[in-house]
PDB file of C-alpha atoms in Angstrom:
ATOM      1  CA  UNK A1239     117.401  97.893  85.643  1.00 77.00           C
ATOM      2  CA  UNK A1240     118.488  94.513  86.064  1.00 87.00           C
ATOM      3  CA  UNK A1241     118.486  92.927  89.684  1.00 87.00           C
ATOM      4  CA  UNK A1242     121.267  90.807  90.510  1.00 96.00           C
ATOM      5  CA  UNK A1243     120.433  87.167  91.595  1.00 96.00           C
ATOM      6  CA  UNK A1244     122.620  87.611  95.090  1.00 96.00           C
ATOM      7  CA  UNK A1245     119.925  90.942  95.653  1.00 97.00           C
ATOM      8  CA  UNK A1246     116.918  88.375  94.675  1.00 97.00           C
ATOM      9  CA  UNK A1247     118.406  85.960  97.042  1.00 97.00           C
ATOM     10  CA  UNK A1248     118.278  88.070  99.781  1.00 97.00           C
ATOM     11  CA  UNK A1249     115.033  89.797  99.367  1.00 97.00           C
ATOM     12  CA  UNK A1250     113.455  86.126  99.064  1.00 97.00           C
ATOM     13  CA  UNK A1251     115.179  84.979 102.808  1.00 98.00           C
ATOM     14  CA  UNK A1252     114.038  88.342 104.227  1.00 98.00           C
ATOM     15  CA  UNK A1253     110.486  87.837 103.047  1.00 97.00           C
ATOM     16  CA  UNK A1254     110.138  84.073 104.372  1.00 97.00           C
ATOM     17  CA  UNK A1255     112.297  85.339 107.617  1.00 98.00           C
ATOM     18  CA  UNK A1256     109.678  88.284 108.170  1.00 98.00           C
ATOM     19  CA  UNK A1257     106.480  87.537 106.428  1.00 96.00           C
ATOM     20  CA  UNK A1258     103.742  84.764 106.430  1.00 97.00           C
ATOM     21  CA  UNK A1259     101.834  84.411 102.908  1.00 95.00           C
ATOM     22  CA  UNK A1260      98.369  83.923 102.852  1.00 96.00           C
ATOM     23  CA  UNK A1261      96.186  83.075  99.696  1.00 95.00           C
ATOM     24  CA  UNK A1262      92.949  84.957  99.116  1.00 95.00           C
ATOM     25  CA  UNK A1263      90.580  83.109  96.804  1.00 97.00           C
ATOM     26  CA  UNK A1264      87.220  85.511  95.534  1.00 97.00           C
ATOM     27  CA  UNK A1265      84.702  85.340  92.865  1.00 98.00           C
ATOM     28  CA  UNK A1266      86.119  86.556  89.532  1.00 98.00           C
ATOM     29  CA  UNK A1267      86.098  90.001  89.225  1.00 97.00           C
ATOM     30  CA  UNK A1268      86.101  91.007  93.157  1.00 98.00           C
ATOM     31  CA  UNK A1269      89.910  91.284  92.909  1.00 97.00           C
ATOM     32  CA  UNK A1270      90.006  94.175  90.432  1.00 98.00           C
ATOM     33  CA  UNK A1271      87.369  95.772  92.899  1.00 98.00           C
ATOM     34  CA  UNK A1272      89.901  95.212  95.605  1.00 98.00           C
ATOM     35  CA  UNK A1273      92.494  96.770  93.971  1.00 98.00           C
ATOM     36  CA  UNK A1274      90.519 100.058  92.237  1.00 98.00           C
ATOM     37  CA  UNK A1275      88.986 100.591  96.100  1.00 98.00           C
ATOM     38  CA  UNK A1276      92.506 100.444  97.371  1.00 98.00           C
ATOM     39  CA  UNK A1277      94.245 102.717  95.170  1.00 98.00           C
ATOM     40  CA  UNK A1278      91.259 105.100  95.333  1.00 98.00           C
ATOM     41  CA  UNK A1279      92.061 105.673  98.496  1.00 97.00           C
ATOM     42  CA  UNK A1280      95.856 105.800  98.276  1.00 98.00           C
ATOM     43  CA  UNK A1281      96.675 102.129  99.762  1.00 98.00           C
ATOM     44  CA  UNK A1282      98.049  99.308  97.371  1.00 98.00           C
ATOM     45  CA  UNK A1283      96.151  95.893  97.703  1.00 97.00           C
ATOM     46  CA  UNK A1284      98.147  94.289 100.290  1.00 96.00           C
ATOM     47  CA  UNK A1285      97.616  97.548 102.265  1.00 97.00           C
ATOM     48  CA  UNK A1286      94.227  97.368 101.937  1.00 98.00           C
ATOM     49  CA  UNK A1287      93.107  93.711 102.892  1.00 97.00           C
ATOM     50  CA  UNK A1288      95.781  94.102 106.013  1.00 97.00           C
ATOM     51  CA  UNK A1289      94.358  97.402 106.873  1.00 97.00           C
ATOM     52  CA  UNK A1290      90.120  95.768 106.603  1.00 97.00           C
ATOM     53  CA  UNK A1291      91.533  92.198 108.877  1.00 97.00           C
ATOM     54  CA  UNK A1292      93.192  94.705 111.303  1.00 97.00           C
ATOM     55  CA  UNK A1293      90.216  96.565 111.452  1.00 97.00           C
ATOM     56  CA  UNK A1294      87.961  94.001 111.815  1.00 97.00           C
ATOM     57  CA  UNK A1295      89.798  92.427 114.462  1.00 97.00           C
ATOM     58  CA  UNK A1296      89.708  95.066 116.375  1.00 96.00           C
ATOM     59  CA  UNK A1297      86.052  95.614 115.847  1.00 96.00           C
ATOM     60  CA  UNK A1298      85.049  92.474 116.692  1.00 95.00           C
ATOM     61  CA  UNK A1299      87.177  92.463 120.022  1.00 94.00           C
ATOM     62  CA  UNK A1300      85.364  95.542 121.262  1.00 93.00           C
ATOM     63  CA  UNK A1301      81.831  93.544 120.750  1.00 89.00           C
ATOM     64  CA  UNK A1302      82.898  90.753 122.751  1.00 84.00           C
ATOM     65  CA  UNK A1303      83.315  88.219 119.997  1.00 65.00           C
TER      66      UNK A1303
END
């Protein structure tokens, strides 16, 4: 199904409205690790990496950083 250029328009202002990008650089290979542990456990990519910074945040807060 083709997507119209006014629907790619406005998917393109809603991400830079509502999201921040961040590049992830890793040795070769470590990305398709990434992404086979993520869908093994039912999360895409994206998902994933939010999920492990999230969790780590919060881990890290409850040491005392």
């Amino acid at each position: 199904m083709a997507v119209s250029k006014a629907l790619q328009k406005s998917v393109t202002k809603y991400m830079k409205e509502n999201y921040d990008e961040v590049k992830v650089r890793m040795a070769k290979g470590q990305k398709e690790l990434v992404k086979a542990h993520a869908e093994a456990h039912g999360e895409s990519t994206n998902g994933f990496i939010n999920r492990a910074i999230s969790e780590t945040m919060e881990r890290d807060k409850a040491d005392g950083e």
